[in-house]
C-alpha cells in the first residue's frame, strides 16, 4: 500500500518572524501583503481575534490599539530561505520529496520500514523545530489527498498534537472523513462544494458514497480523481522532479501612483532584470515577453488604462540586457501620458531549455560569442555572494515612488551580512 506524508509549516510567515523575534510568541501577529495592503498570514492569536484572510490593513488598525495586534510587512527573502531550510531537513526523512509550496511538502513513505508512523511523525516535527525553529504538522495517508486531510486534522485536534496517521488502523479513516467538510477537501473548490451542498453532500465521507456517474457529471474527471483518492485509491503520484515552468512573472504594485514614464521605465528595468535572473537560475531561456502597466482600478474617480505589449525574443535568450531592451520597447510603444500607473510587471513566455530551441537557417546564433552569457554568469555569481541587487542594471533610487511600502519589515536575518543577528552576553 502506498503511503504519503504531508508536512505543513504552521502559520509559516508568522513562524519565520518568531524564530528571530521571540517577543512575538503568544502575540496576535499579521503579515501584510506588498505595500502593506492586506493580511496574507495570521497567527492563531490573530485568528482568534476574528482577523480574516485578505482583510485590508486599515480595517485592522482598531485591533492594534485595542488588542495589541502586531502588523508586519512581508519579508519574502526570509520566508523563502527558511522554507528551503525546512525542505532540506525533510529530505533527510524520505527517499522522495515533492515541494508542493513554500510551506508544504509531500514525502514518499512507500517501502520505508517504519514500525510506528505516529512516533515517526513526531520525530519529524521535533527535528524540524530543533534545526530550524519552525513548527510543522504531519499527516499520513494512503493517497496524497488523504495525507492532506490527515494534516488538516492533525492541526485542529489537540489529541493528535500535530501528527496523525490514517494508515495504521483502517477504523480511523471513516471518522476522519465524516468530520471533514466538503469545502475543506484538497482539490474541491467553492463551486464544486456548492454543487455538493445542493445535493445534500456535506462531508468527505458522504462524497465518497456518491455515484461515479453523478461525480463525473457534476465535477468532471478532476473531481472523480479526487474522490477516488478519498476512497484510498492512489491517483496522484509524487512529483519529485517538477516539469520546467513555461512562464515566469515579476511584478509589483507601486507605493504610489506614477505618471512619469521615466519612473515606470526604472520599475520595468528592475522587474525585467529579476525575471531574467530567475530563468537563468532554472537553466531556461525565453522566446517572448509581455510587459504591462495598470492604473488603479479601485479609483473610479480617475481615468483608467491598461498598457500591455507582447514581443518576440529572437533568438530566445536569458540575457538581462536583451530582455530589458525588449521590455522597454514594449513599454514605450504602448505608453500613454495622463494616467497614474499603480502596477507594472514583466512576464517571460515560451520558456525552454537552450538545447530545445527551434532552429532555422536564418536565426542568429544564441548569445553571440558567449559574451553576454559570461557577463550574466559573473553578475549572478556576485549577487549570490554579496546579496541580491549588489550589481544590476538601472539607477532607480531606493526612495523612488514606485518602490513598495514596507514600513515594518523585519531584517533579512539569514540572507544579508548586515542583518545577521548577534548574541549579547
Short mmCIF file of C-alpha atoms in Angstrom, two decimals:
data_model
loop_
_atom_site.label_atom_id
_atom_site.label_comp_id
_atom_site.label_asym_id
_atom_site.label_seq_id
_atom_site.Cartn_x
_atom_site.Cartn_y
_atom_site.Cartn_z
CA UNK A 1 0.00 0.00 0.00
CA UNK A 2 1.28 3.43 -0.94
CA UNK A 3 1.76 5.91 1.89
CA UNK A 4 2.38 9.63 1.77
CA UNK A 5 3.14 12.20 4.44
CA UNK A 6 2.16 15.83 4.05
CA UNK A 7 4.28 18.18 6.16
CA UNK A 8 2.99 21.71 6.54
CA UNK A 9 4.62 24.67 8.30
CA UNK A 10 2.21 26.12 10.86
CA UNK A 11 1.39 29.77 10.07
CA UNK A 12 4.57 29.79 8.00
CA UNK A 13 5.28 33.52 7.61
CA UNK A 14 4.48 34.29 11.24
CA UNK A 15 6.59 31.35 12.41
CA UNK A 16 9.57 32.61 10.37
CA UNK A 17 9.30 36.00 12.07
CA UNK A 18 9.07 34.41 15.51
CA UNK A 19 12.28 32.41 15.04
CA UNK A 20 14.31 35.62 15.18
CA UNK A 21 11.94 37.68 17.33
CA UNK A 22 10.71 35.52 20.23
CA UNK A 23 8.88 38.56 21.64
CA UNK A 24 6.20 37.79 19.05
CA UNK A 25 5.41 34.42 20.67
CA UNK A 26 1.88 34.32 22.02
CA UNK A 27 1.03 37.68 20.44
CA UNK A 28 -1.56 38.29 17.70
CA UNK A 29 0.53 38.83 14.56
CA UNK A 30 -0.49 39.60 10.98
CA UNK A 31 1.80 39.63 7.94
CA UNK A 32 0.76 42.14 5.30
CA UNK A 33 0.95 41.84 1.53
CA UNK A 34 3.08 44.01 -0.74
CA UNK A 35 2.71 47.72 0.02
CA UNK A 36 1.29 46.74 3.42
CA UNK A 37 -2.07 46.24 1.76
CA UNK A 38 -3.90 43.33 3.40
CA UNK A 39 -3.43 40.33 5.67
CA UNK A 40 -1.78 37.36 3.96
CA UNK A 41 -0.79 35.40 7.08
CA UNK A 42 -2.14 35.31 10.64
CA UNK A 43 -1.03 33.79 13.90
CA UNK A 44 -3.51 31.65 15.82
CA UNK A 45 -3.94 34.55 18.25
CA UNK A 46 -4.85 36.89 15.35
CA UNK A 47 -7.33 34.33 14.02
CA UNK A 48 -8.91 34.18 17.49
CA UNK A 49 -9.49 37.93 17.26
CA UNK A 50 -11.51 37.31 14.09
CA UNK A 51 -8.96 38.69 11.61
CA UNK A 52 -9.97 37.26 8.20
CA UNK A 53 -7.52 36.41 5.45
CA UNK A 54 -7.21 39.27 2.96
CA UNK A 55 -8.54 41.92 5.35
CA UNK A 56 -7.21 45.40 4.39
CA UNK A 57 -4.70 46.79 6.86
CA UNK A 58 -6.67 49.99 7.50
CA UNK A 59 -9.58 47.90 8.81
CA UNK A 60 -7.30 46.29 11.40
CA UNK A 61 -5.94 49.44 13.00
CA UNK A 62 -8.52 49.43 15.78
CA UNK A 63 -7.21 45.99 16.85
CA UNK A 64 -3.68 47.37 17.10
CA UNK A 65 -4.76 49.78 19.82
CA UNK A 66 -7.44 47.67 21.48
CA UNK A 67 -5.98 44.13 21.31
CA UNK A 68 -2.26 44.69 20.73
CA UNK A 69 -2.34 43.31 17.20
CA UNK A 70 1.10 43.45 15.55
CA UNK A 71 1.19 44.08 11.80
CA UNK A 72 4.45 43.31 9.96
CA UNK A 73 5.46 43.98 6.36
CA UNK A 74 6.13 40.84 4.34
CA UNK A 75 9.75 39.67 4.13
CA UNK A 76 9.77 37.12 1.32
CA UNK A 77 13.56 36.76 1.27
CA UNK A 78 13.39 35.50 4.86
CA UNK A 79 10.41 33.23 4.22
CA UNK A 80 11.96 31.68 1.11
CA UNK A 81 15.26 30.98 2.83
CA UNK A 82 13.61 29.47 5.92
CA UNK A 83 11.41 27.33 3.66
CA UNK A 84 14.49 25.99 1.87
CA UNK A 85 15.98 25.04 5.25
CA UNK A 86 12.83 23.20 6.29
CA UNK A 87 12.70 21.31 2.97
CA UNK A 88 16.33 20.28 3.28
CA UNK A 89 15.59 18.78 6.71
CA UNK A 90 12.52 16.94 5.40
CA UNK A 91 14.57 15.46 2.56
CA UNK A 92 16.58 13.51 5.15
CA UNK A 93 13.47 11.61 6.25
CA UNK A 94 12.35 10.17 2.92
CA UNK A 95 13.90 9.00 -0.36
CA UNK A 96 11.29 11.02 -2.27
CA UNK A 97 10.07 14.55 -1.63
CA UNK A 98 7.77 16.87 -3.57
CA UNK A 99 7.96 20.51 -2.51
CA UNK A 100 4.35 21.48 -3.10
CA UNK A 101 4.52 25.11 -1.95
CA UNK A 102 6.65 27.41 0.18
CA UNK A 103 5.22 25.81 3.34
CA UNK A 104 4.22 22.29 2.26
CA UNK A 105 5.93 19.13 1.07
CA UNK A 106 4.83 15.56 0.35
CA UNK A 107 7.11 12.72 1.46
CA UNK A 108 7.00 9.28 -0.15
CA UNK A 109 6.88 6.62 2.56
CA UNK A 110 6.36 3.68 0.21
CA UNK A 111 8.84 0.92 1.02
CA UNK A 112 10.06 2.58 4.21
CA UNK A 113 10.10 0.24 7.21
CA UNK A 114 8.69 2.40 10.00
CA UNK A 115 7.24 0.36 12.89
CA UNK A 116 5.37 3.30 14.44
CA UNK A 117 4.39 6.04 11.98
CA UNK A 118 2.91 8.27 14.67
CA UNK A 119 6.23 8.27 16.52
CA UNK A 120 7.99 8.92 13.21
CA UNK A 121 5.72 11.94 12.58
CA UNK A 122 6.57 13.37 15.99
CA UNK A 123 10.26 12.82 15.27
CA UNK A 124 9.90 14.80 12.04
CA UNK A 125 8.18 17.62 13.92
CA UNK A 126 10.79 17.69 16.67
CA UNK A 127 13.73 17.62 14.25
CA UNK A 128 12.41 20.41 12.04
CA UNK A 129 11.63 22.53 15.11
CA UNK A 130 15.06 21.88 16.64
CA UNK A 131 17.05 22.53 13.44
CA UNK A 132 15.06 25.45 12.00
CA UNK A 133 12.77 26.78 14.74
CA UNK A 134 9.69 26.28 12.52
CA UNK A 135 6.71 24.29 13.93
CA UNK A 136 5.16 21.82 11.49
CA UNK A 137 2.21 19.43 11.35
CA UNK A 138 2.41 15.98 9.74
CA UNK A 139 -0.41 13.92 8.23
CA UNK A 140 -0.05 10.44 6.73
CA UNK A 141 -2.47 8.84 4.29
CA UNK A 142 -2.59 6.12 1.65
CA UNK A 143 -3.07 8.85 -1.00
CA UNK A 144 -1.89 12.44 -1.28
CA UNK A 145 -5.45 13.72 -0.76
CA UNK A 146 -5.84 11.65 2.41
CA UNK A 147 -2.44 12.87 3.63
CA UNK A 148 -3.72 16.42 3.16
CA UNK A 149 -6.86 15.56 5.08
CA UNK A 150 -4.82 13.95 7.88
CA UNK A 151 -2.63 17.03 8.10
CA UNK A 152 -5.65 19.30 8.47
CA UNK A 153 -7.00 17.17 11.33
CA UNK A 154 -3.55 16.98 12.94
CA UNK A 155 -3.58 20.78 13.20
CA UNK A 156 -7.10 21.01 14.60
CA UNK A 157 -7.05 18.11 17.06
CA UNK A 158 -5.43 18.65 20.45
CA UNK A 159 -5.29 14.88 20.88
CA UNK A 160 -3.33 14.45 17.65
CA UNK A 161 -0.82 17.09 18.78
CA UNK A 162 0.27 17.95 15.25
CA UNK A 163 0.67 14.39 13.94
CA UNK A 164 -1.93 11.98 12.54
CA UNK A 165 -1.50 8.67 10.71
CA UNK A 166 -4.60 7.39 8.89
CA UNK A 167 -2.96 4.24 7.52
CA UNK A 168 -2.10 2.14 10.58
CA UNK A 169 -5.70 1.46 11.67
CA UNK A 170 -8.37 1.46 8.90
CA UNK A 171 -11.04 2.22 11.53
CA UNK A 172 -9.73 5.78 11.88
CA UNK A 173 -10.40 6.73 8.26
CA UNK A 174 -14.22 6.83 8.31
CA UNK A 175 -14.48 9.19 11.35
CA UNK A 176 -11.83 11.42 9.76
CA UNK A 177 -13.83 11.64 6.53
CA UNK A 178 -17.05 12.31 8.42
CA UNK A 179 -15.64 15.30 10.30
CA UNK A 180 -14.12 16.90 7.19
CA UNK A 181 -16.44 19.34 5.35
CA UNK A 182 -16.50 19.01 1.58
CA UNK A 183 -15.22 22.59 1.19
CA UNK A 184 -12.05 21.64 3.11
CA UNK A 185 -11.04 18.80 0.78
CA UNK A 186 -7.90 19.40 -1.26
CA UNK A 187 -8.96 19.94 -4.87
CA UNK A 188 -12.61 20.79 -4.14
CA UNK A 189 -13.22 24.43 -4.99
CA UNK A 190 -16.05 26.69 -3.92
CA UNK A 191 -18.15 25.89 -6.98
CA UNK A 192 -17.90 22.11 -6.52
CA UNK A 193 -18.61 22.47 -2.79
CA UNK A 194 -21.77 24.42 -3.66
CA UNK A 195 -22.94 21.66 -6.03
CA UNK A 196 -22.33 19.07 -3.31
CA UNK A 197 -24.29 21.14 -0.80
CA UNK A 198 -27.27 21.34 -3.13
CA UNK A 199 -27.16 17.53 -3.39
CA UNK A 200 -27.10 17.16 0.40
CA UNK A 201 -23.44 16.14 0.50
CA UNK A 202 -21.79 17.91 3.43
CA UNK A 203 -18.84 15.74 4.43
CA UNK A 204 -15.95 14.00 2.71
CA UNK A 205 -17.45 10.66 3.74
CA UNK A 206 -20.76 11.44 2.04
CA UNK A 207 -18.85 12.42 -1.09
CA UNK A 208 -17.10 9.02 -1.17
CA UNK A 209 -20.54 7.36 -1.15
CA UNK A 210 -21.81 9.31 -4.17
CA UNK A 211 -22.08 7.50 -7.50
CA UNK A 212 -19.28 7.83 -10.02
CA UNK A 213 -21.78 8.93 -12.66
CA UNK A 214 -23.00 11.86 -10.52
CA UNK A 215 -19.45 12.86 -9.61
CA UNK A 216 -18.27 12.81 -13.22
CA UNK A 217 -21.33 14.74 -14.40
CA UNK A 218 -21.10 17.34 -11.64
CA UNK A 219 -17.35 17.65 -11.04
CA UNK A 220 -15.76 16.19 -14.14
CA UNK A 221 -12.76 13.87 -14.35
CA UNK A 222 -10.75 16.00 -11.93
CA UNK A 223 -13.43 15.67 -9.26
CA UNK A 224 -13.66 11.92 -9.81
CA UNK A 225 -9.90 11.54 -9.30
CA UNK A 226 -10.19 13.45 -6.02
CA UNK A 227 -12.99 11.17 -4.82
CA UNK A 228 -11.02 8.08 -5.81
CA UNK A 229 -8.17 9.35 -3.64
CA UNK A 230 -10.59 9.85 -0.74
CA UNK A 231 -11.61 6.21 -1.22
CA UNK A 232 -7.96 5.19 -0.81
CA UNK A 233 -7.15 4.66 -4.48
CA UNK A 234 -3.90 6.48 -5.25
CA UNK A 235 -4.19 8.57 -8.41
CA UNK A 236 -1.74 11.42 -7.81
CA UNK A 237 1.84 10.19 -7.63
CA UNK A 238 4.76 12.03 -6.10
CA UNK A 239 6.15 14.69 -8.43
CA UNK A 240 9.75 14.78 -7.22
CA UNK A 241 11.01 16.36 -10.45
CA UNK A 242 8.52 19.06 -11.48
CA UNK A 243 8.47 19.98 -15.16
CA UNK A 244 10.02 23.25 -16.26
CA UNK A 245 7.92 26.36 -15.98
CA UNK A 246 6.55 27.76 -19.22
CA UNK A 247 6.25 31.33 -17.92
CA UNK A 248 7.63 33.44 -15.11
CA UNK A 249 6.45 36.83 -13.88
CA UNK A 250 7.93 39.63 -11.84
CA UNK A 251 5.54 42.44 -10.94
CA UNK A 252 4.75 44.80 -8.09
CA UNK A 253 2.15 47.32 -7.06
CA UNK A 254 3.70 50.75 -6.70
CA UNK A 255 3.94 52.56 -3.39
CA UNK A 256 2.04 55.42 -5.02
CA UNK A 257 0.56 56.16 -8.43
CA UNK A 258 3.21 57.13 -11.01
CA UNK A 259 2.64 59.39 -14.02
CA UNK A 260 6.26 59.82 -15.15
CA UNK A 261 7.41 57.36 -17.82
CA UNK A 262 10.98 57.51 -16.50
CA UNK A 263 9.82 56.14 -13.16
CA UNK A 264 7.90 53.33 -14.84
CA UNK A 265 10.96 52.64 -17.01
CA UNK A 266 13.02 52.20 -13.87
CA UNK A 267 10.44 49.81 -12.43
CA UNK A 268 10.22 47.75 -15.64
CA UNK A 269 14.03 47.59 -15.82
CA UNK A 270 14.10 46.21 -12.28
CA UNK A 271 11.35 43.67 -12.97
CA UNK A 272 12.91 42.52 -16.26
CA UNK A 273 16.28 42.06 -14.52
CA UNK A 274 14.75 39.95 -11.77
CA UNK A 275 12.75 37.83 -14.23
CA UNK A 276 15.86 37.17 -16.35
CA UNK A 277 17.82 36.17 -13.25
CA UNK A 278 15.05 33.75 -12.26
CA UNK A 279 15.02 31.88 -15.57
CA UNK A 280 18.82 31.70 -15.66
CA UNK A 281 18.67 30.04 -12.27
CA UNK A 282 16.34 27.44 -13.79
CA UNK A 283 18.52 26.89 -16.85
CA UNK A 284 15.88 28.30 -19.23
CA UNK A 285 15.62 30.89 -21.98
CA UNK A 286 12.59 32.95 -23.04
CA UNK A 287 11.16 33.13 -26.53
CA UNK A 288 8.84 36.08 -25.82
CA UNK A 289 7.92 38.59 -23.16
CA UNK A 290 4.95 40.64 -22.09
CA UNK A 291 5.23 44.00 -20.36
CA UNK A 292 2.25 45.63 -18.65
CA UNK A 293 1.31 48.61 -16.51
CA UNK A 294 -2.11 49.25 -14.98
CA UNK A 295 -3.85 52.16 -13.36
CA UNK A 296 -5.64 51.72 -10.04
CA UNK A 297 -8.93 50.00 -10.91
CA UNK A 298 -10.30 50.76 -7.45
CA UNK A 299 -10.08 54.51 -8.09
CA UNK A 300 -13.26 55.01 -10.08
CA UNK A 301 -12.74 58.76 -9.88
CA UNK A 302 -9.60 58.53 -12.02
CA UNK A 303 -9.14 57.68 -15.75
CA UNK A 304 -8.28 54.02 -16.37
CA UNK A 305 -5.81 52.48 -18.80
CA UNK A 306 -4.11 49.10 -19.13
CA UNK A 307 -0.81 49.14 -21.00
CA UNK A 308 0.06 45.76 -22.48
CA UNK A 309 2.59 44.69 -25.11
CA UNK A 310 3.94 41.30 -26.19
CA UNK A 311 7.21 40.95 -28.09
CA UNK A 312 9.13 38.02 -29.55
CA UNK A 313 12.69 37.43 -28.43
CA UNK A 314 14.72 36.25 -31.42
CA UNK A 315 16.81 34.41 -30.60
CA UNK A 316 15.40 33.07 -27.34
CA UNK A 317 17.52 34.39 -24.51
CA UNK A 318 18.11 34.77 -20.79
CA UNK A 319 20.36 37.78 -21.24
CA UNK A 320 19.31 40.63 -18.95
CA UNK A 321 20.29 43.44 -21.39
CA UNK A 322 18.31 41.84 -24.24
CA UNK A 323 15.25 41.28 -22.05
CA UNK A 324 15.39 44.80 -20.61
CA UNK A 325 15.71 46.34 -24.08
CA UNK A 326 12.68 44.44 -25.39
CA UNK A 327 10.59 45.24 -22.30
CA UNK A 328 11.35 48.96 -22.62
CA UNK A 329 10.45 48.90 -26.32
CA UNK A 330 7.10 47.39 -25.44
CA UNK A 331 6.52 49.91 -22.67
CA UNK A 332 7.32 52.92 -24.85
CA UNK A 333 5.23 51.67 -27.79
CA UNK A 334 2.10 51.37 -25.61
CA UNK A 335 2.67 54.27 -23.22
CA UNK A 336 0.00 56.95 -22.77
CA UNK A 337 0.54 60.15 -20.83
CA UNK A 338 -2.01 61.47 -18.37
CA UNK A 339 -2.57 58.30 -16.34
CA UNK A 340 -1.50 57.36 -12.84
CA UNK A 341 0.02 53.87 -13.09
CA UNK A 342 -0.26 51.76 -9.94
CA UNK A 343 1.26 48.43 -11.02
CA UNK A 344 3.67 47.15 -13.64
CA UNK A 345 5.41 43.92 -14.47
CA UNK A 346 7.22 41.71 -16.94
CA UNK A 347 6.20 38.17 -17.91
CA UNK A 348 8.65 35.91 -19.72
CA UNK A 349 6.94 33.46 -22.07
CA UNK A 350 7.74 30.34 -24.10
CA UNK A 351 10.40 29.18 -21.66
CA UNK A 352 12.53 26.28 -22.89
CA UNK A 353 15.94 24.83 -22.28
CA UNK A 354 18.58 26.16 -24.69
CA UNK A 355 19.02 22.77 -26.37
CA UNK A 356 15.29 22.66 -27.15
CA UNK A 357 15.09 25.97 -29.01
CA UNK A 358 13.65 25.54 -32.51
CA UNK A 359 16.36 26.49 -35.00
CA UNK A 360 16.17 27.63 -38.59
CA UNK A 361 18.62 28.74 -41.24
CA UNK A 362 18.06 32.45 -40.67
CA UNK A 363 18.11 32.63 -36.84
CA UNK A 364 21.17 34.39 -35.39
CA UNK A 365 23.41 32.49 -33.04
CA UNK A 366 22.34 32.44 -29.41
CA UNK A 367 24.42 34.60 -27.06
CA UNK A 368 26.83 35.60 -29.83
CA UNK A 369 30.45 34.73 -28.98
CA UNK A 370 29.37 33.88 -25.42
CA UNK A 371 29.99 37.43 -24.17
CA UNK A 372 26.51 38.20 -22.76
CA UNK A 373 26.30 34.73 -21.22
CA UNK A 374 29.65 35.19 -19.49
CA UNK A 375 28.57 38.60 -18.20
CA UNK A 376 25.33 37.16 -16.81
CA UNK A 377 27.19 34.30 -15.11
CA UNK A 378 29.53 36.80 -13.48
CA UNK A 379 26.67 39.04 -12.32
CA UNK A 380 24.73 36.12 -10.87
CA UNK A 381 27.83 34.92 -9.02
CA UNK A 382 28.41 38.36 -7.48
CA UNK A 383 24.76 38.70 -6.43
CA UNK A 384 24.77 35.20 -4.97
CA UNK A 385 27.85 36.02 -2.90
CA UNK A 386 27.19 39.65 -1.97
CA UNK A 387 23.38 39.66 -1.83
CA UNK A 388 20.55 40.30 -4.28
CA UNK A 389 20.94 43.58 -6.12
CA UNK A 390 24.65 44.00 -5.39
CA UNK A 391 25.15 44.58 -9.13
CA UNK A 392 22.49 45.18 -11.73
CA UNK A 393 21.06 47.46 -14.38
CA UNK A 394 19.30 50.78 -13.86
CA UNK A 395 19.77 53.66 -11.46
CA UNK A 396 16.46 53.67 -9.58
CA UNK A 397 16.75 55.32 -6.17
CA UNK A 398 15.79 53.42 -3.04
CA UNK A 399 13.14 56.07 -2.35
CA UNK A 400 11.68 56.01 -5.87
CA UNK A 401 7.88 56.47 -5.70
CA UNK A 402 7.25 53.11 -7.35
CA UNK A 403 9.12 51.23 -4.63
CA UNK A 404 6.93 49.16 -2.33
CA UNK A 405 5.79 50.48 1.01
CA UNK A 406 7.14 48.18 3.73
CA UNK A 407 7.39 50.35 6.80
CA UNK A 408 7.57 47.49 9.30
CA UNK A 409 9.66 44.84 7.59
CA UNK A 410 11.96 42.68 9.69
CA UNK A 411 15.67 42.44 8.83
CA UNK A 412 16.93 39.85 6.35
CA UNK A 413 18.31 37.75 9.18
CA UNK A 414 19.53 34.86 7.02
CA UNK A 415 20.36 36.44 3.65
CA UNK A 416 22.23 39.66 4.47
CA UNK A 417 25.57 40.01 6.22
CA UNK A 418 24.46 43.35 7.65
CA UNK A 419 21.38 41.79 9.26
CA UNK A 420 22.90 38.71 10.86
CA UNK A 421 21.54 38.56 14.43
CA UNK A 422 24.04 38.97 17.24
CA UNK A 423 24.00 37.34 20.65
CA UNK A 424 24.54 39.54 23.67
CA UNK A 425 26.34 38.26 26.75
#
